[in-house]
């Protein structure tokens, strides 16, 4: 089966992908801004931004596996969901701006929580999605950097690498 | 939600779409250049997303600095909940500044791609590059943000 490698090379340019990124970015930004209005941010601790980043990262973890086991999915679809919607939904700049204005202890707590929870969310989402497809007997080993031509080892094999 | 605040939301989201498009273009062109320069490498440092994030931190801090410097109030809920929004000039100014900061810069930067790349790099054996990517992204974001705050105070 011909397998499309998900980026180390990153997305490839096409006008269709660019338009999908625009649409996804529009919706992702609108969702982020609406959430910020519905759950007003506490200036002393931006929990809404944290929640948005954690859920968006988990969703991208899921989609990175999903995209890899569905190699025939169109490029513009991947770009629209991943780069567009989830990329625009989550934000790095708001986090950094808060860090710059916060007292050191709070800044350390916030950056630790952000990186820890986002990292955990990504890891859990990837592992659970892999386990799901593994149980169905499908799928190459996916994430960028892995050689897609090697036979899939299954998630249990890969667990040793990351501990 | 009034018609005015719906319009404001659409303007902010359009700015967000532009930010996402710029991030995509930066990512695509940086990655293409990296692959052209060193083909068949196993791991590529994500310079494209790194640049988009750093640029976004710089611009956002700059915009917030300009707002603080000129005394413009940047309150999202006031912009989107206000019924008549009072003075049309200050409404438009804060709309533009919020569109550029929360909309454009918010979408230009990304946390999800950063963290999933860090995970993917470390899982595929490039743990040093993964840690470096995370650390360098944070350090550069903080430095660019400080610089962005500083520049408007010069005028």
mmCIF file of C-alpha atoms in Angstrom:
data_model
loop_
_atom_site.group_PDB
_atom_site.id
_atom_site.type_symbol
_atom_site.label_atom_id
_atom_site.label_comp_id
_atom_site.label_asym_id
_atom_site.label_seq_id
_atom_site.Cartn_x
_atom_site.Cartn_y
_atom_site.Cartn_z
ATOM 1 C CA UNK A 1 0.000 0.000 0.000
ATOM 2 C CA UNK A 2 1.339 3.372 -0.898
ATOM 3 C CA UNK A 3 1.716 5.454 2.196
ATOM 4 C CA UNK A 4 1.810 9.170 2.310
ATOM 5 C CA UNK A 5 4.249 10.444 4.838
ATOM 6 C CA UNK A 6 2.935 13.025 7.162
ATOM 7 C CA UNK A 7 5.311 15.924 7.417
ATOM 8 C CA UNK A 8 8.742 16.069 8.358
ATOM 9 C CA UNK A 9 8.469 17.867 5.065
ATOM 10 C CA UNK A 10 5.381 19.606 6.371
ATOM 11 C CA UNK A 11 2.489 20.583 4.199
ATOM 12 C CA UNK A 12 3.016 21.046 0.497
ATOM 13 C CA UNK A 13 1.744 24.157 -1.162
ATOM 14 C CA UNK A 14 -1.422 24.170 -3.196
ATOM 15 C CA UNK A 15 -4.045 26.827 -3.750
ATOM 16 C CA UNK A 16 -6.737 24.435 -2.556
ATOM 17 C CA UNK A 17 -4.875 23.855 0.711
ATOM 18 C CA UNK A 18 -4.367 27.595 1.165
ATOM 19 C CA UNK A 19 -8.101 28.201 0.770
ATOM 20 C CA UNK A 20 -8.899 25.351 3.160
ATOM 21 C CA UNK A 21 -6.455 26.855 5.663
ATOM 22 C CA UNK A 22 -8.238 30.202 5.283
ATOM 23 C CA UNK A 23 -11.639 28.619 5.962
ATOM 24 C CA UNK A 24 -10.325 26.499 8.817
ATOM 25 C CA UNK A 25 -8.452 29.485 10.244
ATOM 26 C CA UNK A 26 -11.602 31.611 10.089
ATOM 27 C CA UNK A 27 -13.603 28.997 12.004
ATOM 28 C CA UNK A 28 -10.788 28.216 14.463
ATOM 29 C CA UNK A 29 -10.229 31.874 15.306
ATOM 30 C CA UNK A 30 -13.984 32.461 15.605
ATOM 31 C CA UNK A 31 -14.283 29.496 18.000
ATOM 32 C CA UNK A 32 -11.351 30.702 20.102
ATOM 33 C CA UNK A 33 -12.716 34.255 20.279
ATOM 34 C CA UNK A 34 -16.278 33.130 21.025
ATOM 35 C CA UNK A 35 -15.013 30.944 23.863
ATOM 36 C CA UNK A 36 -13.020 33.883 25.223
ATOM 37 C CA UNK A 37 -16.231 35.927 25.270
ATOM 38 C CA UNK A 38 -18.461 33.193 26.706
ATOM 39 C CA UNK A 39 -15.948 32.210 29.407
ATOM 40 C CA UNK A 40 -14.303 35.564 30.143
ATOM 41 C CA UNK A 41 -10.624 35.244 30.804
ATOM 42 C CA UNK A 42 -9.406 35.831 34.325
ATOM 43 C CA UNK A 43 -6.497 38.248 33.768
ATOM 44 C CA UNK A 44 -4.687 36.727 36.754
ATOM 45 C CA UNK A 45 -4.796 33.235 35.274
ATOM 46 C CA UNK A 46 -5.897 32.720 31.639
ATOM 47 C CA UNK A 47 -7.661 29.386 32.101
ATOM 48 C CA UNK A 48 -9.662 29.737 28.880
ATOM 49 C CA UNK A 49 -6.505 29.957 26.771
ATOM 50 C CA UNK A 50 -5.082 26.962 28.649
ATOM 51 C CA UNK A 51 -8.244 24.914 28.026
ATOM 52 C CA UNK A 52 -8.325 25.907 24.352
ATOM 53 C CA UNK A 53 -4.674 24.917 23.907
ATOM 54 C CA UNK A 54 -5.072 21.571 25.676
ATOM 55 C CA UNK A 55 -8.199 20.529 23.763
ATOM 56 C CA UNK A 56 -6.813 21.749 20.443
ATOM 57 C CA UNK A 57 -3.552 19.871 20.977
ATOM 58 C CA UNK A 58 -5.423 16.678 21.893
ATOM 59 C CA UNK A 59 -7.515 17.050 18.747
ATOM 60 C CA UNK A 60 -4.403 17.482 16.592
ATOM 61 C CA UNK A 61 -2.878 14.404 18.226
ATOM 62 C CA UNK A 62 -5.946 12.438 17.209
ATOM 63 C CA UNK A 63 -5.955 13.830 13.670
ATOM 64 C CA UNK A 64 -2.244 13.212 13.106
ATOM 65 C CA UNK A 65 -2.901 9.485 13.595
ATOM 66 C CA UNK A 66 -6.195 9.599 11.723
ATOM 67 C CA UNK A 67 -4.537 11.301 8.726
ATOM 68 C CA UNK A 68 -1.792 8.703 8.680
ATOM 69 C CA UNK A 69 -4.151 5.744 8.606
ATOM 70 C CA UNK A 70 -6.263 7.403 5.919
ATOM 71 C CA UNK A 71 -3.637 8.088 3.265
ATOM 72 C CA UNK A 72 -6.206 8.820 0.598
ATOM 73 C CA UNK A 73 -7.656 11.783 2.425
ATOM 74 C CA UNK A 74 -7.127 14.919 0.359
ATOM 75 C CA UNK A 75 -4.279 17.267 1.200
ATOM 76 C CA UNK A 76 -6.573 20.293 1.425
ATOM 77 C CA UNK A 77 -8.662 18.449 3.989
ATOM 78 C CA UNK A 78 -5.620 17.766 6.178
ATOM 79 C CA UNK A 79 -4.427 21.354 5.826
ATOM 80 C CA UNK A 80 -7.878 22.790 6.560
ATOM 81 C CA UNK A 81 -8.356 20.782 9.751
ATOM 82 C CA UNK A 82 -4.797 20.649 11.094
ATOM 83 C CA UNK A 83 -3.026 23.799 9.929
ATOM 84 C CA UNK A 84 -6.177 25.861 9.542
ATOM 85 C CA UNK A 85 -8.741 25.088 12.222
ATOM 86 C CA UNK A 86 -6.659 23.586 15.032
ATOM 87 C CA UNK A 87 -3.638 25.773 14.285
ATOM 88 C CA UNK A 88 -5.732 28.922 14.564
ATOM 89 C CA UNK A 89 -7.826 27.649 17.465
ATOM 90 C CA UNK A 90 -4.759 27.155 19.643
ATOM 91 C CA UNK A 91 -2.386 30.011 20.306
ATOM 92 C CA UNK A 92 1.156 30.475 21.464
ATOM 93 C CA UNK A 93 1.383 34.262 21.456
ATOM 94 C CA UNK A 94 -1.325 34.826 24.085
ATOM 95 C CA UNK A 95 0.496 32.398 26.364
ATOM 96 C CA UNK A 96 3.819 34.187 25.912
ATOM 97 C CA UNK A 97 2.243 37.607 26.433
ATOM 98 C CA UNK A 98 0.764 36.421 29.721
ATOM 99 C CA UNK A 99 4.146 35.048 30.808
ATOM 100 C CA UNK A 100 5.788 38.406 30.136
ATOM 101 C CA UNK A 101 3.324 40.258 32.350
ATOM 102 C CA UNK A 102 2.966 37.750 35.180
ATOM 103 C CA UNK A 103 4.994 37.433 38.408
ATOM 104 C CA UNK A 104 7.778 34.871 37.978
ATOM 105 C CA UNK A 105 6.247 32.141 40.178
ATOM 106 C CA UNK A 106 2.884 32.381 38.427
ATOM 107 C CA UNK A 107 4.567 32.494 35.019
ATOM 108 C CA UNK A 108 6.507 29.331 35.835
ATOM 109 C CA UNK A 109 3.349 27.621 37.063
ATOM 110 C CA UNK A 110 1.426 28.650 33.952
ATOM 111 C CA UNK A 111 4.075 27.632 31.463
ATOM 112 C CA UNK A 112 4.591 24.342 33.305
ATOM 113 C CA UNK A 113 0.886 23.620 33.284
ATOM 114 C CA UNK A 114 0.547 24.605 29.618
ATOM 115 C CA UNK A 115 3.434 22.491 28.383
ATOM 116 C CA UNK A 116 2.674 19.609 30.743
ATOM 117 C CA UNK A 117 -1.027 19.387 30.006
ATOM 118 C CA UNK A 118 -0.631 19.972 26.249
ATOM 119 C CA UNK A 119 2.139 17.383 26.081
ATOM 120 C CA UNK A 120 0.077 14.890 28.064
ATOM 121 C CA UNK A 121 -2.992 15.596 25.927
ATOM 122 C CA UNK A 122 -1.070 15.075 22.692
ATOM 123 C CA UNK A 123 0.539 11.885 23.968
ATOM 124 C CA UNK A 124 -2.742 10.429 25.275
ATOM 125 C CA UNK A 125 -4.624 11.308 22.102
ATOM 126 C CA UNK A 126 -1.954 9.735 19.903
ATOM 127 C CA UNK A 127 -1.681 6.586 21.993
ATOM 128 C CA UNK A 128 -5.418 6.069 22.334
ATOM 129 C CA UNK A 129 -5.997 6.614 18.618
ATOM 130 C CA UNK A 130 -3.159 4.254 17.761
ATOM 131 C CA UNK A 131 -4.563 1.659 20.144
ATOM 132 C CA UNK A 132 -7.953 2.047 18.481
ATOM 133 C CA UNK A 133 -6.585 1.465 14.987
ATOM 134 C CA UNK A 134 -4.263 -1.232 16.227
ATOM 135 C CA UNK A 135 -7.253 -3.119 17.642
ATOM 136 C CA UNK A 136 -8.826 -2.857 14.210
ATOM 137 C CA UNK A 137 -5.631 -4.169 12.685
ATOM 138 C CA UNK A 138 -5.029 -1.066 10.602
ATOM 139 C CA UNK A 139 -2.541 1.531 10.038
ATOM 140 C CA UNK A 140 1.086 2.356 9.491
ATOM 141 C CA UNK A 141 3.198 3.746 12.285
ATOM 142 C CA UNK A 142 2.522 7.311 11.823
ATOM 143 C CA UNK A 143 4.103 10.286 13.265
ATOM 144 C CA UNK A 144 6.594 12.390 11.437
ATOM 145 C CA UNK A 145 10.107 11.164 11.345
ATOM 146 C CA UNK A 146 9.151 7.505 11.415
ATOM 147 C CA UNK A 147 9.869 5.590 8.304
ATOM 148 C CA UNK A 148 6.517 4.794 6.805
ATOM 149 C CA UNK A 149 7.991 1.991 4.707
ATOM 150 C CA UNK A 150 8.742 -0.111 7.720
ATOM 151 C CA UNK A 151 5.966 -2.480 8.703
ATOM 152 C CA UNK A 152 3.882 -1.148 11.486
ATOM 153 C CA UNK A 153 5.134 -2.240 14.874
ATOM 154 C CA UNK A 154 2.015 -1.386 16.795
ATOM 155 C CA UNK A 155 1.806 1.008 19.688
ATOM 156 C CA UNK A 156 3.165 -1.462 22.238
ATOM 157 C CA UNK A 157 6.478 -1.632 20.401
ATOM 158 C CA UNK A 158 6.889 2.084 20.215
ATOM 159 C CA UNK A 159 6.232 2.630 23.902
ATOM 160 C CA UNK A 160 9.785 1.789 24.829
ATOM 161 C CA UNK A 161 11.167 4.652 22.768
ATOM 162 C CA UNK A 162 9.436 7.411 24.568
ATOM 163 C CA UNK A 163 9.561 6.488 28.204
ATOM 164 C CA UNK B 1 -25.594 39.378 19.997
ATOM 165 C CA UNK B 2 -26.204 42.583 18.107
ATOM 166 C CA UNK B 3 -25.485 43.056 14.420
ATOM 167 C CA UNK B 4 -22.558 45.272 15.302
ATOM 168 C CA UNK B 5 -20.934 42.688 17.577
ATOM 169 C CA UNK B 6 -21.527 39.956 14.972
ATOM 170 C CA UNK B 7 -19.732 42.127 12.439
ATOM 171 C CA UNK B 8 -16.912 42.617 14.918
ATOM 172 C CA UNK B 9 -16.628 38.855 15.419
ATOM 173 C CA UNK B 10 -16.482 38.294 11.646
ATOM 174 C CA UNK B 11 -13.749 40.927 11.317
ATOM 175 C CA UNK B 12 -11.705 39.261 14.089
ATOM 176 C CA UNK B 13 -12.170 35.820 12.507
ATOM 177 C CA UNK B 14 -11.181 37.160 9.060
ATOM 178 C CA UNK B 15 -7.986 38.472 10.604
ATOM 179 C CA UNK B 16 -7.560 34.997 12.088
ATOM 180 C CA UNK B 17 -7.946 33.434 8.647
ATOM 181 C CA UNK B 18 -5.205 35.740 7.340
ATOM 182 C CA UNK B 19 -2.928 34.734 10.223
ATOM 183 C CA UNK B 20 -3.457 31.035 9.519
ATOM 184 C CA UNK B 21 -2.755 31.589 5.804
ATOM 185 C CA UNK B 22 0.483 33.406 6.569
ATOM 186 C CA UNK B 23 1.550 30.592 8.940
ATOM 187 C CA UNK B 24 0.791 28.027 6.234
ATOM 188 C CA UNK B 25 2.809 29.975 3.642
ATOM 189 C CA UNK B 26 5.767 30.396 6.031
ATOM 190 C CA UNK B 27 5.662 26.706 6.970
ATOM 191 C CA UNK B 28 5.463 25.528 3.361
ATOM 192 C CA UNK B 29 8.244 27.772 2.081
ATOM 193 C CA UNK B 30 10.632 27.186 5.008
ATOM 194 C CA UNK B 31 10.166 23.441 4.851
ATOM 195 C CA UNK B 32 10.615 23.385 1.088
ATOM 196 C CA UNK B 33 13.849 25.361 1.467
ATOM 197 C CA UNK B 34 15.109 22.978 4.168
ATOM 198 C CA UNK B 35 14.362 19.927 2.049
ATOM 199 C CA UNK B 36 15.987 21.554 -0.980
ATOM 200 C CA UNK B 37 19.103 22.355 1.008
ATOM 201 C CA UNK B 38 19.455 18.991 2.715
ATOM 202 C CA UNK B 39 17.346 16.344 1.040
ATOM 203 C CA UNK B 40 16.705 12.944 2.622
ATOM 204 C CA UNK B 41 17.414 14.044 6.143
ATOM 205 C CA UNK B 42 15.560 12.061 8.769
ATOM 206 C CA UNK B 43 14.421 14.981 10.897
ATOM 207 C CA UNK B 44 13.951 18.606 10.065
ATOM 208 C CA UNK B 45 13.880 21.291 12.737
ATOM 209 C CA UNK B 46 10.469 22.988 12.363
ATOM 210 C CA UNK B 47 11.872 26.433 11.519
ATOM 211 C CA UNK B 48 8.672 27.484 9.749
ATOM 212 C CA UNK B 49 6.351 27.084 12.761
ATOM 213 C CA UNK B 50 9.101 28.446 15.001
ATOM 214 C CA UNK B 51 9.259 31.621 12.873
ATOM 215 C CA UNK B 52 5.489 32.010 12.749
ATOM 216 C CA UNK B 53 5.253 31.702 16.548
ATOM 217 C CA UNK B 54 8.117 34.110 17.184
ATOM 218 C CA UNK B 55 6.795 36.667 14.716
ATOM 219 C CA UNK B 56 3.331 36.414 16.308
ATOM 220 C CA UNK B 57 4.747 37.055 19.803
ATOM 221 C CA UNK B 58 6.659 40.084 18.530
ATOM 222 C CA UNK B 59 3.678 41.577 16.697
ATOM 223 C CA UNK B 60 1.193 40.904 19.480
ATOM 224 C CA UNK B 61 3.402 42.507 22.107
ATOM 225 C CA UNK B 62 3.967 45.435 19.747
ATOM 226 C CA UNK B 63 0.229 45.937 19.260
ATOM 227 C CA UNK B 64 -0.480 45.686 22.984
ATOM 228 C CA UNK B 65 2.385 48.113 23.552
ATOM 229 C CA UNK B 66 0.891 50.578 21.077
ATOM 230 C CA UNK B 67 -2.512 50.240 22.757
ATOM 231 C CA UNK B 68 -1.027 50.830 26.209
ATOM 232 C CA UNK B 69 1.026 53.732 24.873
ATOM 233 C CA UNK B 70 -1.978 55.467 23.298
ATOM 234 C CA UNK B 71 -4.433 54.591 26.052
ATOM 235 C CA UNK B 72 -6.710 52.457 23.855
ATOM 236 C CA UNK B 73 -8.848 49.973 25.788
ATOM 237 C CA UNK B 74 -8.593 46.471 24.376
ATOM 238 C CA UNK B 75 -11.427 44.561 25.956
ATOM 239 C CA UNK B 76 -12.886 41.816 23.881
ATOM 240 C CA UNK B 77 -16.098 41.434 25.857
ATOM 241 C CA UNK B 78 -16.787 45.148 25.689
ATOM 242 C CA UNK B 79 -16.317 45.059 21.936
ATOM 243 C CA UNK B 80 -18.515 42.020 21.388
ATOM 244 C CA UNK B 81 -21.205 42.681 24.001
ATOM 245 C CA UNK B 82 -21.608 46.406 23.605
ATOM 246 C CA UNK B 83 -25.004 47.345 22.245
ATOM 247 C CA UNK B 84 -24.215 50.675 20.699
ATOM 248 C CA UNK B 85 -20.502 50.659 21.530
ATOM 249 C CA UNK B 86 -20.515 54.414 22.085
ATOM 250 C CA UNK B 87 -17.923 56.426 20.255
ATOM 251 C CA UNK B 88 -17.523 54.959 16.751
ATOM 252 C CA UNK B 89 -13.901 56.065 16.460
ATOM 253 C CA UNK B 90 -12.680 54.349 19.611
ATOM 254 C CA UNK B 91 -14.817 51.326 18.684
ATOM 255 C CA UNK B 92 -13.088 51.067 15.293
ATOM 256 C CA UNK B 93 -9.636 51.611 16.755
ATOM 257 C CA UNK B 94 -10.050 48.892 19.339
ATOM 258 C CA UNK B 95 -11.642 46.627 16.709
ATOM 259 C CA UNK B 96 -8.621 47.012 14.436
ATOM 260 C CA UNK B 97 -6.121 46.485 17.267
ATOM 261 C CA UNK B 98 -7.996 43.426 18.554
ATOM 262 C CA UNK B 99 -8.285 42.013 15.032
ATOM 263 C CA UNK B 100 -4.525 42.355 14.633
ATOM 264 C CA UNK B 101 -3.655 40.944 18.060
ATOM 265 C CA UNK B 102 -6.188 38.297 19.100
ATOM 266 C CA UNK B 103 -7.304 37.580 15.543
ATOM 267 C CA UNK B 104 -4.227 37.740 13.324
ATOM 268 C CA UNK B 105 -1.421 37.026 15.813
ATOM 269 C CA UNK B 106 -3.516 34.508 17.730
ATOM 270 C CA UNK B 107 -3.952 32.467 14.557
ATOM 271 C CA UNK B 108 -0.455 33.083 13.238
ATOM 272 C CA UNK B 109 0.891 31.371 16.346
ATOM 273 C CA UNK B 110 -0.011 27.822 17.237
ATOM 274 C CA UNK B 111 0.323 25.593 20.261
ATOM 275 C CA UNK B 112 -1.120 22.388 18.804
ATOM 276 C CA UNK B 113 1.339 22.057 15.923
ATOM 277 C CA UNK B 114 4.218 22.911 18.239
ATOM 278 C CA UNK B 115 3.339 20.276 20.840
ATOM 279 C CA UNK B 116 2.446 17.521 18.374
ATOM 280 C CA UNK B 117 5.742 18.142 16.545
ATOM 281 C CA UNK B 118 7.638 17.972 19.836
ATOM 282 C CA UNK B 119 5.942 14.659 20.599
ATOM 283 C CA UNK B 120 6.516 13.301 17.105
ATOM 284 C CA UNK B 121 10.191 14.281 17.091
ATOM 285 C CA UNK B 122 10.835 12.736 20.490
ATOM 286 C CA UNK B 123 8.958 9.548 19.611
ATOM 287 C CA UNK B 124 10.940 9.104 16.444
ATOM 288 C CA UNK B 125 14.232 9.288 18.298
ATOM 289 C CA UNK B 126 15.118 12.953 17.866
ATOM 290 C CA UNK B 127 14.663 13.760 21.524
ATOM 291 C CA UNK B 128 17.371 16.415 21.617
ATOM 292 C CA UNK B 129 15.813 18.225 18.680
ATOM 293 C CA UNK B 130 12.387 17.981 20.330
ATOM 294 C CA UNK B 131 13.631 19.549 23.563
ATOM 295 C CA UNK B 132 15.612 22.173 21.685
ATOM 296 C CA UNK B 133 12.567 23.051 19.598
ATOM 297 C CA UNK B 134 10.430 23.517 22.705
ATOM 298 C CA UNK B 135 13.053 25.503 24.585
ATOM 299 C CA UNK B 136 14.062 27.677 21.662
ATOM 300 C CA UNK B 137 10.412 28.411 20.823
ATOM 301 C CA UNK B 138 9.722 29.610 24.357
ATOM 302 C CA UNK B 139 12.928 31.605 24.674
ATOM 303 C CA UNK B 140 12.506 33.252 21.286
ATOM 304 C CA UNK B 141 8.843 34.001 21.994
ATOM 305 C CA UNK B 142 9.719 35.692 25.288
ATOM 306 C CA UNK B 143 12.572 37.661 23.728
ATOM 307 C CA UNK B 144 10.482 38.721 20.727
ATOM 308 C CA UNK B 145 7.627 39.696 23.041
ATOM 309 C CA UNK B 146 9.900 41.859 25.197
ATOM 310 C CA UNK B 147 11.265 43.540 22.096
ATOM 311 C CA UNK B 148 7.744 44.078 20.795
ATOM 312 C CA UNK B 149 6.702 45.802 24.028
ATOM 313 C CA UNK B 150 9.817 47.932 24.029
ATOM 314 C CA UNK B 151 9.631 49.352 20.503
ATOM 315 C CA UNK B 152 6.413 51.424 20.921
ATOM 316 C CA UNK B 153 7.882 53.123 23.988
ATOM 317 C CA UNK B 154 10.578 54.635 21.762
ATOM 318 C CA UNK B 155 8.058 56.912 20.051
#
